[in-house]
Amino acid sequence: MAEQFSNREGIKGMINPTRYGLERVAYWMQRLSGLGLLAYLIGHIYETSTILNGKAAWNNMLSLTQTPGGHLVLVIVIGMCVFHTGNGIRLMISEGGKGIGRPGQPEYPYRASSLNYKQRLCIWVSIALAALAMMYGAGVLLGD
Amino acid sequence: MATVEVSTEKKAEPPQTSVPAPSKPKTITLRISRFNPSENAETKFEEFKIPVQKWTTVLEAILYVKENLDHSVAVRYSCRQASCGSCGMKINGKPRLACYTKISELESNVVTVEPMNNFPIIRDLAVDFKQLFSTHKKMKPFIINEESEVQPGAKEFIQTPQDLEKFLQFSYCIKCGLCNSACPTMATDKSFVGPQGLAQAYRYTADNRDQGKKDRLKIVDQSHGIWRCHFAGSCSNVCPKGVDPAMAIQLLRGYLLGFRK
Ligand code: HEM
Ligand code: SF4
Ligand code: FES
């Protein structure tokens, strides 16, 4: 069957976080932050490797992180790091079958017990911790 | 029927459930996605004005169009009561059963119906379930037990209510495909087993009459199998029967990771 008839939603549907609740938003943020951290890791290795070219090159690179743009990137990295870790721990536990409720007789209106308040609380806590860490980081980086 | 005497001294309270005033039918716009692969490869939307009551379902609105306005709209349905799993479609952007979704609960005067994503379109709102059914069959959706053949002197398997509860909700799956349509992995990976199949693999594995756990774990433990689930939970968000496929998948994964026996 030709792919255009297959009606697969594609990447646009995959990343659309608007329709299926907080868990889908967390899925998308975990992806984004994972990829962001990977990009940062690669950039970071490149950045620190400039020391091989001597002190001047290193200082030159370091000064990049002292710009407002550099500070912004670092603050975002802090946020991604904290959210990814917090939500990652939630996922590791849940994906092993813990904290997702117990099977039972479904009752109308059939709220799924794997999408329980503990899950949502963990997501919100990860977001809140990331926001706090970003504020603290911004304070240190931008403050006097 | 027993008659109840009401003392005439004390005025009886007016009954709480008075007959509701007949609600005025409202008119909404139903936008139907039209697509016929044999004619052209373009999807277009057609709009119809439909009178609806508080209780009118999306399926009834579509059938109104077929009866009165345009009989050529292709839609699949059968039971009209969320049991057969035929009428899944995208309603105002989200996969739902048309027979189980009231227009009034959508809180919009414009209702857009489209074929479910991640399934090939046959025509208009009808999609092809070949892959869904074949994946379902691959999960060996039956009890595997050497003693299941009925032989003289054989006794039934006794299960306690607790044994039953371990798999009961997963056995309520009607194969409507809404979960596969909502799944973000399914959106990009055409070989992914999908939440429906994975939930059924768990349904039989969790049944204490079954001895096919090893077989099924092997089937789902593949590159396009269970590990492609990222627990986005969208399957369970849309499931109309309370199956909670996301739970089944994580419990199944618990076996593979050795967290569960
Ligand atoms: C304590 C630190 C970390 C924890 C607990 C953690 C946890 C996780 C978990 C559980 C997942 C899988 C989520 C899923 O099932 O979809 C994941 C995905 C991922 N992580 Fe991490 N992670 C950590 C640090 C990092 C770091 C430092 C990087 C980058 C270098 C990174 C990059 C990624 C990427 C690229 C993905 C894939 C995203 C996806 O496919 O959705 N992670 N992480
Ligand atoms: S698990 Fe739920 S949404 Fe998925 S096919 Fe079965 S009944 Fe439909
Ligand atoms: S018509 Fe059977 S599920 Fe909707």
PDB file of N, CA, C and O in Angstrom, chain A residues 1 5-11 14 19-21 23-24 27 31 90-91 94-98 100-106 108 110 112-115 119, chain B residues 35 93-95 100 115-121 131 165 168-169 172 182 184 186-188 190 230-232 234 236-238 240 242 244 247 250 253-254 259:
ATOM      1  N   MET A   1       0.859  -1.204   0.000  1.00  0.00           N
ATOM      2  CA  MET A   1       0.000   0.000   0.000  1.00  0.00           C
ATOM      3  C   MET A   1       0.887   1.244   0.000  1.00  0.00           C
ATOM      4  O   MET A   1       1.812   1.342   0.782  1.00  0.00           O
ATOM      5  N   PHE A   5      -1.421   6.550   1.338  1.00  0.00           N
ATOM      6  CA  PHE A   5      -2.735   6.042   1.728  1.00  0.00           C
ATOM      7  C   PHE A   5      -2.716   5.474   3.148  1.00  0.00           C
ATOM      8  O   PHE A   5      -3.745   5.170   3.711  1.00  0.00           O
ATOM      9  N   SER A   6      -1.512   5.257   3.661  1.00  0.00           N
ATOM     10  CA  SER A   6      -1.421   4.538   4.930  1.00  0.00           C
ATOM     11  C   SER A   6      -1.907   5.401   6.087  1.00  0.00           C
ATOM     12  O   SER A   6      -2.204   4.893   7.156  1.00  0.00           O
ATOM     13  N   ASN A   7      -1.978   6.706   5.859  1.00  0.00           N
ATOM     14  CA  ASN A   7      -2.537   7.623   6.854  1.00  0.00           C
ATOM     15  C   ASN A   7      -1.780   7.599   8.178  1.00  0.00           C
ATOM     16  O   ASN A   7      -2.363   7.840   9.223  1.00  0.00           O
ATOM     17  N   ARG A   8      -0.509   7.233   8.113  1.00  0.00           N
ATOM     18  CA  ARG A   8       0.298   7.251   9.322  1.00  0.00           C
ATOM     19  C   ARG A   8       0.516   8.703   9.738  1.00  0.00           C
ATOM     20  O   ARG A   8       0.692   9.578   8.900  1.00  0.00           O
ATOM     21  N   GLU A   9       0.507   8.939  11.038  1.00  0.00           N
ATOM     22  CA  GLU A   9       0.519  10.323  11.491  1.00  0.00           C
ATOM     23  C   GLU A   9       1.881  10.984  11.310  1.00  0.00           C
ATOM     24  O   GLU A   9       1.982  12.192  11.154  1.00  0.00           O
ATOM     25  N   GLY A  10       2.933  10.188  11.370  1.00  0.00           N
ATOM     26  CA  GLY A  10       4.261  10.720  11.135  1.00  0.00           C
ATOM     27  C   GLY A  10       4.792  11.539  12.305  1.00  0.00           C
ATOM     28  O   GLY A  10       4.180  11.599  13.371  1.00  0.00           O
ATOM     29  N   ILE A  11       5.931  12.164  12.067  1.00  0.00           N
ATOM     30  CA  ILE A  11       6.611  12.888  13.150  1.00  0.00           C
ATOM     31  C   ILE A  11       5.740  14.022  13.677  1.00  0.00           C
ATOM     32  O   ILE A  11       5.711  14.296  14.874  1.00  0.00           O
ATOM     33  N   MET A  14       3.510  12.534  16.127  1.00  0.00           N
ATOM     34  CA  MET A  14       4.275  12.032  17.274  1.00  0.00           C
ATOM     35  C   MET A  14       4.605  13.156  18.248  1.00  0.00           C
ATOM     36  O   MET A  14       4.506  12.988  19.456  1.00  0.00           O
ATOM     37  N   ARG A  19      -3.038  16.514  22.695  1.00  0.00           N
ATOM     38  CA  ARG A  19      -4.308  15.802  22.709  1.00  0.00           C
ATOM     39  C   ARG A  19      -4.480  14.759  23.806  1.00  0.00           C
ATOM     40  O   ARG A  19      -5.592  14.392  24.146  1.00  0.00           O
ATOM     41  N   TYR A  20      -3.367  14.218  24.321  1.00  0.00           N
ATOM     42  CA  TYR A  20      -3.495  13.019  25.145  1.00  0.00           C
ATOM     43  C   TYR A  20      -3.000  13.188  26.571  1.00  0.00           C
ATOM     44  O   TYR A  20      -2.497  12.251  27.169  1.00  0.00           O
ATOM     45  N   GLY A  21      -3.107  14.386  27.096  1.00  0.00           N
ATOM     46  CA  GLY A  21      -2.817  14.561  28.510  1.00  0.00           C
ATOM     47  C   GLY A  21      -1.343  14.770  28.832  1.00  0.00           C
ATOM     48  O   GLY A  21      -0.470  14.759  27.970  1.00  0.00           O
ATOM     49  N   GLU A  23       0.883  12.955  30.312  1.00  0.00           N
ATOM     50  CA  GLU A  23       1.866  11.896  30.090  1.00  0.00           C
ATOM     51  C   GLU A  23       2.476  12.010  28.692  1.00  0.00           C
ATOM     52  O   GLU A  23       3.660  11.746  28.506  1.00  0.00           O
ATOM     53  N   ARG A  24       1.640  12.424  27.726  1.00  0.00           N
ATOM     54  CA  ARG A  24       2.154  12.583  26.380  1.00  0.00           C
ATOM     55  C   ARG A  24       3.085  13.795  26.303  1.00  0.00           C
ATOM     56  O   ARG A  24       4.074  13.785  25.560  1.00  0.00           O
ATOM     57  N   TYR A  27       6.326  12.641  27.672  1.00  0.00           N
ATOM     58  CA  TYR A  27       7.001  11.809  26.662  1.00  0.00           C
ATOM     59  C   TYR A  27       7.812  12.677  25.717  1.00  0.00           C
ATOM     60  O   TYR A  27       8.974  12.441  25.432  1.00  0.00           O
ATOM     61  N   ARG A  31      11.953  13.164  25.298  1.00  0.00           N
ATOM     62  CA  ARG A  31      12.628  13.035  24.003  1.00  0.00           C
ATOM     63  C   ARG A  31      13.462  14.261  23.715  1.00  0.00           C
ATOM     64  O   ARG A  31      14.636  14.176  23.392  1.00  0.00           O
ATOM     65  N   ARG A  90      11.234   8.247  36.972  1.00  0.00           N
ATOM     66  CA  ARG A  90       9.821   7.810  36.949  1.00  0.00           C
ATOM     67  C   ARG A  90       9.625   6.732  35.885  1.00  0.00           C
ATOM     68  O   ARG A  90       9.008   5.692  36.131  1.00  0.00           O
ATOM     69  N   LEU A  91      10.171   6.978  34.694  1.00  0.00           N
ATOM     70  CA  LEU A  91       9.975   6.027  33.590  1.00  0.00           C
ATOM     71  C   LEU A  91      10.639   4.693  33.886  1.00  0.00           C
ATOM     72  O   LEU A  91      10.076   3.634  33.608  1.00  0.00           O
ATOM     73  N   SER A  94       8.403   2.877  36.339  1.00  0.00           N
ATOM     74  CA  SER A  94       7.108   2.495  35.752  1.00  0.00           C
ATOM     75  C   SER A  94       7.276   1.459  34.658  1.00  0.00           C
ATOM     76  O   SER A  94       6.466   0.545  34.528  1.00  0.00           O
ATOM     77  N   GLU A  95       8.310   1.618  33.851  1.00  0.00           N
ATOM     78  CA  GLU A  95       8.489   0.699  32.731  1.00  0.00           C
ATOM     79  C   GLU A  95       8.948  -0.673  33.215  1.00  0.00           C
ATOM     80  O   GLU A  95       9.005  -1.620  32.437  1.00  0.00           O
ATOM     81  N   GLY A  96       9.282  -0.780  34.496  1.00  0.00           N
ATOM     82  CA  GLY A  96       9.536  -2.089  35.077  1.00  0.00           C
ATOM     83  C   GLY A  96       8.274  -2.663  35.713  1.00  0.00           C
ATOM     84  O   GLY A  96       8.304  -3.730  36.313  1.00  0.00           O
ATOM     85  N   GLY A  97       7.169  -1.942  35.582  1.00  0.00           N
ATOM     86  CA  GLY A  97       5.897  -2.460  36.076  1.00  0.00           C
ATOM     87  C   GLY A  97       5.546  -2.030  37.489  1.00  0.00           C
ATOM     88  O   GLY A  97       4.659  -2.606  38.108  1.00  0.00           O
ATOM     89  N   LYS A  98       6.223  -1.003  38.011  1.00  0.00           N
ATOM     90  CA  LYS A  98       5.924  -0.539  39.376  1.00  0.00           C
ATOM     91  C   LYS A  98       5.240   0.837  39.338  1.00  0.00           C
ATOM     92  O   LYS A  98       5.593   1.679  38.517  1.00  0.00           O
ATOM     93  N   ILE A 100       2.151   1.636  38.609  1.00  0.00           N
ATOM     94  CA  ILE A 100       1.213   1.883  37.517  1.00  0.00           C
ATOM     95  C   ILE A 100      -0.156   1.314  37.833  1.00  0.00           C
ATOM     96  O   ILE A 100      -0.972   1.108  36.945  1.00  0.00           O
ATOM     97  N   GLY A 101      -0.415   1.082  39.118  1.00  0.00           N
ATOM     98  CA  GLY A 101      -1.732   0.571  39.496  1.00  0.00           C
ATOM     99  C   GLY A 101      -1.796  -0.938  39.338  1.00  0.00           C
ATOM    100  O   GLY A 101      -0.820  -1.587  38.971  1.00  0.00           O
ATOM    101  N   ARG A 102      -2.954  -1.459  39.652  1.00  0.00           N
ATOM    102  CA  ARG A 102      -3.156  -2.902  39.675  1.00  0.00           C
ATOM    103  C   ARG A 102      -4.315  -3.236  38.744  1.00  0.00           C
ATOM    104  O   ARG A 102      -5.291  -2.491  38.696  1.00  0.00           O
ATOM    105  N   PRO A 103      -4.230  -4.327  38.016  1.00  0.00           N
ATOM    106  CA  PRO A 103      -5.369  -4.688  37.173  1.00  0.00           C
ATOM    107  C   PRO A 103      -6.591  -4.991  38.026  1.00  0.00           C
ATOM    108  O   PRO A 103      -6.458  -5.467  39.157  1.00  0.00           O
ATOM    109  N   GLY A 104      -7.754  -4.692  37.509  1.00  0.00           N
ATOM    110  CA  GLY A 104      -8.992  -4.965  38.255  1.00  0.00           C
ATOM    111  C   GLY A 104     -10.179  -4.859  37.328  1.00  0.00           C
ATOM    112  O   GLY A 104     -10.031  -4.850  36.112  1.00  0.00           O
ATOM    113  N   GLN A 105     -11.337  -4.763  37.933  1.00  0.00           N
ATOM    114  CA  GLN A 105     -12.560  -4.625  37.133  1.00  0.00           C
ATOM    115  C   GLN A 105     -12.702  -3.164  36.712  1.00  0.00           C
ATOM    116  O   GLN A 105     -12.813  -2.300  37.571  1.00  0.00           O
ATOM    117  N   PRO A 106     -12.655  -2.855  35.419  1.00  0.00           N
ATOM    118  CA  PRO A 106     -12.795  -1.450  35.029  1.00  0.00           C
ATOM    119  C   PRO A 106     -14.199  -0.923  35.337  1.00  0.00           C
ATOM    120  O   PRO A 106     -15.176  -1.635  35.146  1.00  0.00           O
ATOM    121  N   TYR A 108     -16.908   2.361  34.807  1.00  0.00           N
ATOM    122  CA  TYR A 108     -17.183   3.564  34.041  1.00  0.00           C
ATOM    123  C   TYR A 108     -16.823   4.779  34.894  1.00  0.00           C
ATOM    124  O   TYR A 108     -17.068   4.752  36.080  1.00  0.00           O
ATOM    125  N   TYR A 110     -14.041   4.535  33.180  1.00  0.00           N
ATOM    126  CA  TYR A 110     -12.844   3.846  32.703  1.00  0.00           C
ATOM    127  C   TYR A 110     -11.593   4.693  32.714  1.00  0.00           C
ATOM    128  O   TYR A 110     -10.889   4.788  31.710  1.00  0.00           O
ATOM    129  N   ALA A 112      -7.912   5.110  33.213  1.00  0.00           N
ATOM    130  CA  ALA A 112      -6.836   4.121  33.233  1.00  0.00           C
ATOM    131  C   ALA A 112      -6.012   4.286  34.502  1.00  0.00           C
ATOM    132  O   ALA A 112      -5.577   5.394  34.818  1.00  0.00           O
ATOM    133  N   SER A 113      -5.781   3.184  35.214  1.00  0.00           N
ATOM    134  CA  SER A 113      -5.048   3.368  36.465  1.00  0.00           C
ATOM    135  C   SER A 113      -3.545   3.506  36.244  1.00  0.00           C
ATOM    136  O   SER A 113      -2.833   3.898  37.159  1.00  0.00           O
ATOM    137  N   SER A 114      -3.049   3.218  35.040  1.00  0.00           N
ATOM    138  CA  SER A 114      -1.623   3.483  34.808  1.00  0.00           C
ATOM    139  C   SER A 114      -1.362   4.985  34.649  1.00  0.00           C
ATOM    140  O   SER A 114      -0.231   5.435  34.741  1.00  0.00           O
ATOM    141  N   LEU A 115      -2.431   5.733  34.397  1.00  0.00           N
ATOM    142  CA  LEU A 115      -2.266   7.194  34.285  1.00  0.00           C
ATOM    143  C   LEU A 115      -2.731   7.813  35.601  1.00  0.00           C
ATOM    144  O   LEU A 115      -3.619   8.644  35.630  1.00  0.00           O
ATOM    145  N   GLN A 119       1.808   9.225  38.993  1.00  0.00           N
ATOM    146  CA  GLN A 119       2.548   9.478  37.758  1.00  0.00           C
ATOM    147  C   GLN A 119       2.557  10.970  37.448  1.00  0.00           C
ATOM    148  O   GLN A 119       3.595  11.558  37.144  1.00  0.00           O
TER     149      GLN A 119
ATOM    150  N   PHE B  35     -12.500  10.538   1.062  1.00  0.00           N
ATOM    151  CA  PHE B  35     -11.313  10.081   0.347  1.00  0.00           C
ATOM    152  C   PHE B  35     -11.640   8.774  -0.345  1.00  0.00           C
ATOM    153  O   PHE B  35     -12.104   7.816   0.281  1.00  0.00           O
ATOM    154  N   GLY B  93     -10.194  15.574  16.179  1.00  0.00           N
ATOM    155  CA  GLY B  93      -8.756  15.432  16.383  1.00  0.00           C
ATOM    156  C   GLY B  93      -8.299  14.266  17.226  1.00  0.00           C
ATOM    157  O   GLY B  93      -7.103  14.006  17.318  1.00  0.00           O
ATOM    158  N   LYS B  94      -9.242  13.561  17.882  1.00  0.00           N
ATOM    159  CA  LYS B  94      -8.840  12.486  18.777  1.00  0.00           C
ATOM    160  C   LYS B  94      -9.546  11.193  18.387  1.00  0.00           C
ATOM    161  O   LYS B  94     -10.730  11.221  18.059  1.00  0.00           O
ATOM    162  N   PRO B  95      -8.848  10.060  18.438  1.00  0.00           N
ATOM    163  CA  PRO B  95      -9.549   8.812  18.107  1.00  0.00           C
ATOM    164  C   PRO B  95     -10.590   8.439  19.163  1.00  0.00           C
ATOM    165  O   PRO B  95     -10.289   8.432  20.361  1.00  0.00           O
ATOM    166  N   TYR B 100     -20.049   5.870  20.631  1.00  0.00           N
ATOM    167  CA  TYR B 100     -19.883   6.021  22.070  1.00  0.00           C
ATOM    168  C   TYR B 100     -19.577   7.470  22.411  1.00  0.00           C
ATOM    169  O   TYR B 100     -19.290   7.797  23.544  1.00  0.00           O
ATOM    170  N   PRO B 115     -10.842   9.594   9.146  1.00  0.00           N
ATOM    171  CA  PRO B 115     -10.451   8.204   9.410  1.00  0.00           C
ATOM    172  C   PRO B 115      -9.335   8.185  10.450  1.00  0.00           C
ATOM    173  O   PRO B 115      -8.560   9.129  10.541  1.00  0.00           O
ATOM    174  N   MET B 116      -9.265   7.106  11.226  1.00  0.00           N
ATOM    175  CA  MET B 116      -8.220   6.982  12.252  1.00  0.00           C
ATOM    176  C   MET B 116      -6.842   6.996  11.609  1.00  0.00           C
ATOM    177  O   MET B 116      -6.637   6.371  10.568  1.00  0.00           O
ATOM    178  N   ASN B 117      -5.924   7.655  12.276  1.00  0.00           N
ATOM    179  CA  ASN B 117      -4.536   7.641  11.803  1.00  0.00           C
ATOM    180  C   ASN B 117      -3.891   6.273  12.036  1.00  0.00           C
ATOM    181  O   ASN B 117      -4.343   5.493  12.873  1.00  0.00           O
ATOM    182  N   ASN B 118      -2.821   6.061  11.301  1.00  0.00           N
ATOM    183  CA  ASN B 118      -1.980   4.861  11.432  1.00  0.00           C
ATOM    184  C   ASN B 118      -2.646   3.588  10.908  1.00  0.00           C
ATOM    185  O   ASN B 118      -2.158   2.491  11.161  1.00  0.00           O
ATOM    186  N   PHE B 119      -3.764   3.757  10.211  1.00  0.00           N
ATOM    187  CA  PHE B 119      -4.391   2.649   9.504  1.00  0.00           C
ATOM    188  C   PHE B 119      -4.605   3.104   8.061  1.00  0.00           C
ATOM    189  O   PHE B 119      -4.994   4.254   7.846  1.00  0.00           O
ATOM    190  N   PRO B 120      -4.378   2.220   7.078  1.00  0.00           N
ATOM    191  CA  PRO B 120      -4.644   2.612   5.690  1.00  0.00           C
ATOM    192  C   PRO B 120      -6.141   2.896   5.509  1.00  0.00           C
ATOM    193  O   PRO B 120      -6.980   2.212   6.098  1.00  0.00           O
ATOM    194  N   ILE B 121      -6.428   3.900   4.690  1.00  0.00           N
ATOM    195  CA  ILE B 121      -7.832   4.257   4.465  1.00  0.00           C
ATOM    196  C   ILE B 121      -8.399   3.375   3.358  1.00  0.00           C
ATOM    197  O   ILE B 121      -7.786   3.222   2.304  1.00  0.00           O
ATOM    198  N   GLN B 131      -3.583  -5.250   9.465  1.00  0.00           N
ATOM    199  CA  GLN B 131      -2.381  -5.345  10.310  1.00  0.00           C
ATOM    200  C   GLN B 131      -2.758  -5.562  11.779  1.00  0.00           C
ATOM    201  O   GLN B 131      -2.143  -6.361  12.478  1.00  0.00           O
ATOM    202  N   GLU B 165      -9.072 -11.390  38.165  1.00  0.00           N
ATOM    203  CA  GLU B 165      -8.812  -9.938  38.091  1.00  0.00           C
ATOM    204  C   GLU B 165      -7.467  -9.611  37.474  1.00  0.00           C
ATOM    205  O   GLU B 165      -7.254  -8.500  37.001  1.00  0.00           O
ATOM    206  N   LEU B 168      -8.660  -9.807  33.658  1.00  0.00           N
ATOM    207  CA  LEU B 168     -10.022  -9.517  33.198  1.00  0.00           C
ATOM    208  C   LEU B 168     -10.108  -8.252  32.340  1.00  0.00           C
ATOM    209  O   LEU B 168     -10.635  -8.267  31.233  1.00  0.00           O
ATOM    210  N   GLN B 169      -9.552  -7.151  32.836  1.00  0.00           N
ATOM    211  CA  GLN B 169      -9.738  -5.885  32.106  1.00  0.00           C
ATOM    212  C   GLN B 169      -9.108  -5.940  30.712  1.00  0.00           C
ATOM    213  O   GLN B 169      -9.619  -5.333  29.779  1.00  0.00           O
ATOM    214  N   TYR B 172     -11.257  -7.302  27.923  1.00  0.00           N
ATOM    215  CA  TYR B 172     -12.378  -6.490  27.426  1.00  0.00           C
ATOM    216  C   TYR B 172     -12.066  -5.782  26.115  1.00  0.00           C
ATOM    217  O   TYR B 172     -12.882  -5.033  25.603  1.00  0.00           O
ATOM    218  N   ALA B 182      -3.629   6.324  18.511  1.00  0.00           N
ATOM    219  CA  ALA B 182      -3.133   7.411  19.362  1.00  0.00           C
ATOM    220  C   ALA B 182      -1.645   7.272  19.657  1.00  0.00           C
ATOM    221  O   ALA B 182      -0.991   8.244  20.040  1.00  0.00           O
ATOM    222  N   PRO B 184       2.235   7.265  19.823  1.00  0.00           N
ATOM    223  CA  PRO B 184       3.242   8.042  19.103  1.00  0.00           C
ATOM    224  C   PRO B 184       4.286   7.183  18.389  1.00  0.00           C
ATOM    225  O   PRO B 184       4.862   7.624  17.400  1.00  0.00           O
ATOM    226  N   MET B 186       3.565   4.210  16.989  1.00  0.00           N
ATOM    227  CA  MET B 186       2.807   3.754  15.826  1.00  0.00           C
ATOM    228  C   MET B 186       2.786   4.825  14.726  1.00  0.00           C
ATOM    229  O   MET B 186       2.674   4.502  13.547  1.00  0.00           O
ATOM    230  N   ALA B 187       2.871   6.098  15.139  1.00  0.00           N
ATOM    231  CA  ALA B 187       2.798   7.199  14.171  1.00  0.00           C
ATOM    232  C   ALA B 187       3.961   7.171  13.188  1.00  0.00           C
ATOM    233  O   ALA B 187       3.838   7.669  12.071  1.00  0.00           O
ATOM    234  N   THR B 188       5.086   6.619  13.625  1.00  0.00           N
ATOM    235  CA  THR B 188       6.260   6.662  12.746  1.00  0.00           C
ATOM    236  C   THR B 188       6.813   5.281  12.401  1.00  0.00           C
ATOM    237  O   THR B 188       7.604   5.155  11.470  1.00  0.00           O
ATOM    238  N   LYS B 190       6.052   1.635  11.138  1.00  0.00           N
ATOM    239  CA  LYS B 190       4.970   0.818  10.585  1.00  0.00           C
ATOM    240  C   LYS B 190       5.084  -0.659  10.972  1.00  0.00           C
ATOM    241  O   LYS B 190       4.149  -1.415  10.752  1.00  0.00           O
ATOM    242  N   HIS B 230       7.325   3.834  24.900  1.00  0.00           N
ATOM    243  CA  HIS B 230       7.972   4.814  25.780  1.00  0.00           C
ATOM    244  C   HIS B 230       7.023   5.295  26.871  1.00  0.00           C
ATOM    245  O   HIS B 230       7.241   6.330  27.463  1.00  0.00           O
ATOM    246  N   PHE B 231       5.964   4.558  27.087  1.00  0.00           N
ATOM    247  CA  PHE B 231       4.994   4.862  28.132  1.00  0.00           C
ATOM    248  C   PHE B 231       4.481   6.308  28.030  1.00  0.00           C
ATOM    249  O   PHE B 231       4.472   7.033  29.020  1.00  0.00           O
ATOM    250  N   ALA B 232       4.080   6.693  26.827  1.00  0.00           N
ATOM    251  CA  ALA B 232       3.450   7.999  26.674  1.00  0.00           C
ATOM    252  C   ALA B 232       2.002   7.955  27.160  1.00  0.00           C
ATOM    253  O   ALA B 232       1.372   8.994  27.365  1.00  0.00           O
ATOM    254  N   SER B 234      -0.796   7.361  25.779  1.00  0.00           N
ATOM    255  CA  SER B 234      -1.903   7.839  24.940  1.00  0.00           C
ATOM    256  C   SER B 234      -2.894   6.729  24.623  1.00  0.00           C
ATOM    257  O   SER B 234      -4.091   6.986  24.479  1.00  0.00           O
ATOM    258  N   SER B 236      -3.877   4.337  26.628  1.00  0.00           N
ATOM    259  CA  SER B 236      -4.811   4.210  27.747  1.00  0.00           C
ATOM    260  C   SER B 236      -5.709   5.435  27.868  1.00  0.00           C
ATOM    261  O   SER B 236      -6.817   5.351  28.377  1.00  0.00           O
ATOM    262  N   ASN B 237      -5.201   6.567  27.386  1.00  0.00           N
ATOM    263  CA  ASN B 237      -5.996   7.793  27.405  1.00  0.00           C
ATOM    264  C   ASN B 237      -7.228   7.667  26.499  1.00  0.00           C
ATOM    265  O   ASN B 237      -8.283   8.218  26.812  1.00  0.00           O
ATOM    266  N   VAL B 238      -7.117   6.933  25.399  1.00  0.00           N
ATOM    267  CA  VAL B 238      -8.240   6.860  24.456  1.00  0.00           C
ATOM    268  C   VAL B 238      -9.046   5.562  24.520  1.00  0.00           C
ATOM    269  O   VAL B 238     -10.128   5.491  23.945  1.00  0.00           O
ATOM    270  N   PRO B 240     -11.672   2.983  24.973  1.00  0.00           N
ATOM    271  CA  PRO B 240     -13.054   3.170  25.437  1.00  0.00           C
ATOM    272  C   PRO B 240     -13.542   2.067  26.368  1.00  0.00           C
ATOM    273  O   PRO B 240     -14.666   2.124  26.857  1.00  0.00           O
ATOM    274  N   GLY B 242     -11.574   0.681  29.048  1.00  0.00           N
ATOM    275  CA  GLY B 242     -10.841   0.563  30.311  1.00  0.00           C
ATOM    276  C   GLY B 242      -9.797  -0.542  30.298  1.00  0.00           C
ATOM    277  O   GLY B 242      -9.414  -1.061  31.345  1.00  0.00           O
ATOM    278  N   ASP B 244      -6.671  -0.277  29.446  1.00  0.00           N
ATOM    279  CA  ASP B 244      -5.411   0.281  29.934  1.00  0.00           C
ATOM    280  C   ASP B 244      -4.204  -0.474  29.354  1.00  0.00           C
ATOM    281  O   ASP B 244      -3.418  -1.092  30.089  1.00  0.00           O
ATOM    282  N   MET B 247      -0.711  -0.057  30.931  1.00  0.00           N
ATOM    283  CA  MET B 247      -0.404  -0.838  32.129  1.00  0.00           C
ATOM    284  C   MET B 247       0.036  -2.249  31.745  1.00  0.00           C
ATOM    285  O   MET B 247       1.042  -2.768  32.236  1.00  0.00           O
ATOM    286  N   GLN B 250       3.646  -2.306  30.482  1.00  0.00           N
ATOM    287  CA  GLN B 250       4.692  -2.160  31.512  1.00  0.00           C
ATOM    288  C   GLN B 250       4.756  -3.417  32.382  1.00  0.00           C
ATOM    289  O   GLN B 250       5.841  -3.827  32.808  1.00  0.00           O
ATOM    290  N   ARG B 253       6.596  -5.931  30.389  1.00  0.00           N
ATOM    291  CA  ARG B 253       8.018  -5.592  30.364  1.00  0.00           C
ATOM    292  C   ARG B 253       8.675  -5.972  31.703  1.00  0.00           C
ATOM    293  O   ARG B 253       9.835  -6.353  31.737  1.00  0.00           O
ATOM    294  N   GLY B 254       7.891  -5.885  32.771  1.00  0.00           N
ATOM    295  CA  GLY B 254       8.387  -6.298  34.090  1.00  0.00           C
ATOM    296  C   GLY B 254       8.891  -7.743  34.077  1.00  0.00           C
ATOM    297  O   GLY B 254       9.902  -8.058  34.687  1.00  0.00           O
ATOM    298  N   PHE B 259      11.746  -8.008  36.885  1.00  0.00           N
ATOM    299  CA  PHE B 259      11.133  -7.429  38.079  1.00  0.00           C
ATOM    300  C   PHE B 259       9.956  -8.257  38.555  1.00  0.00           C
ATOM    301  O   PHE B 259       9.507  -8.130  39.674  1.00  0.00           O
TER     302      PHE B 259
END
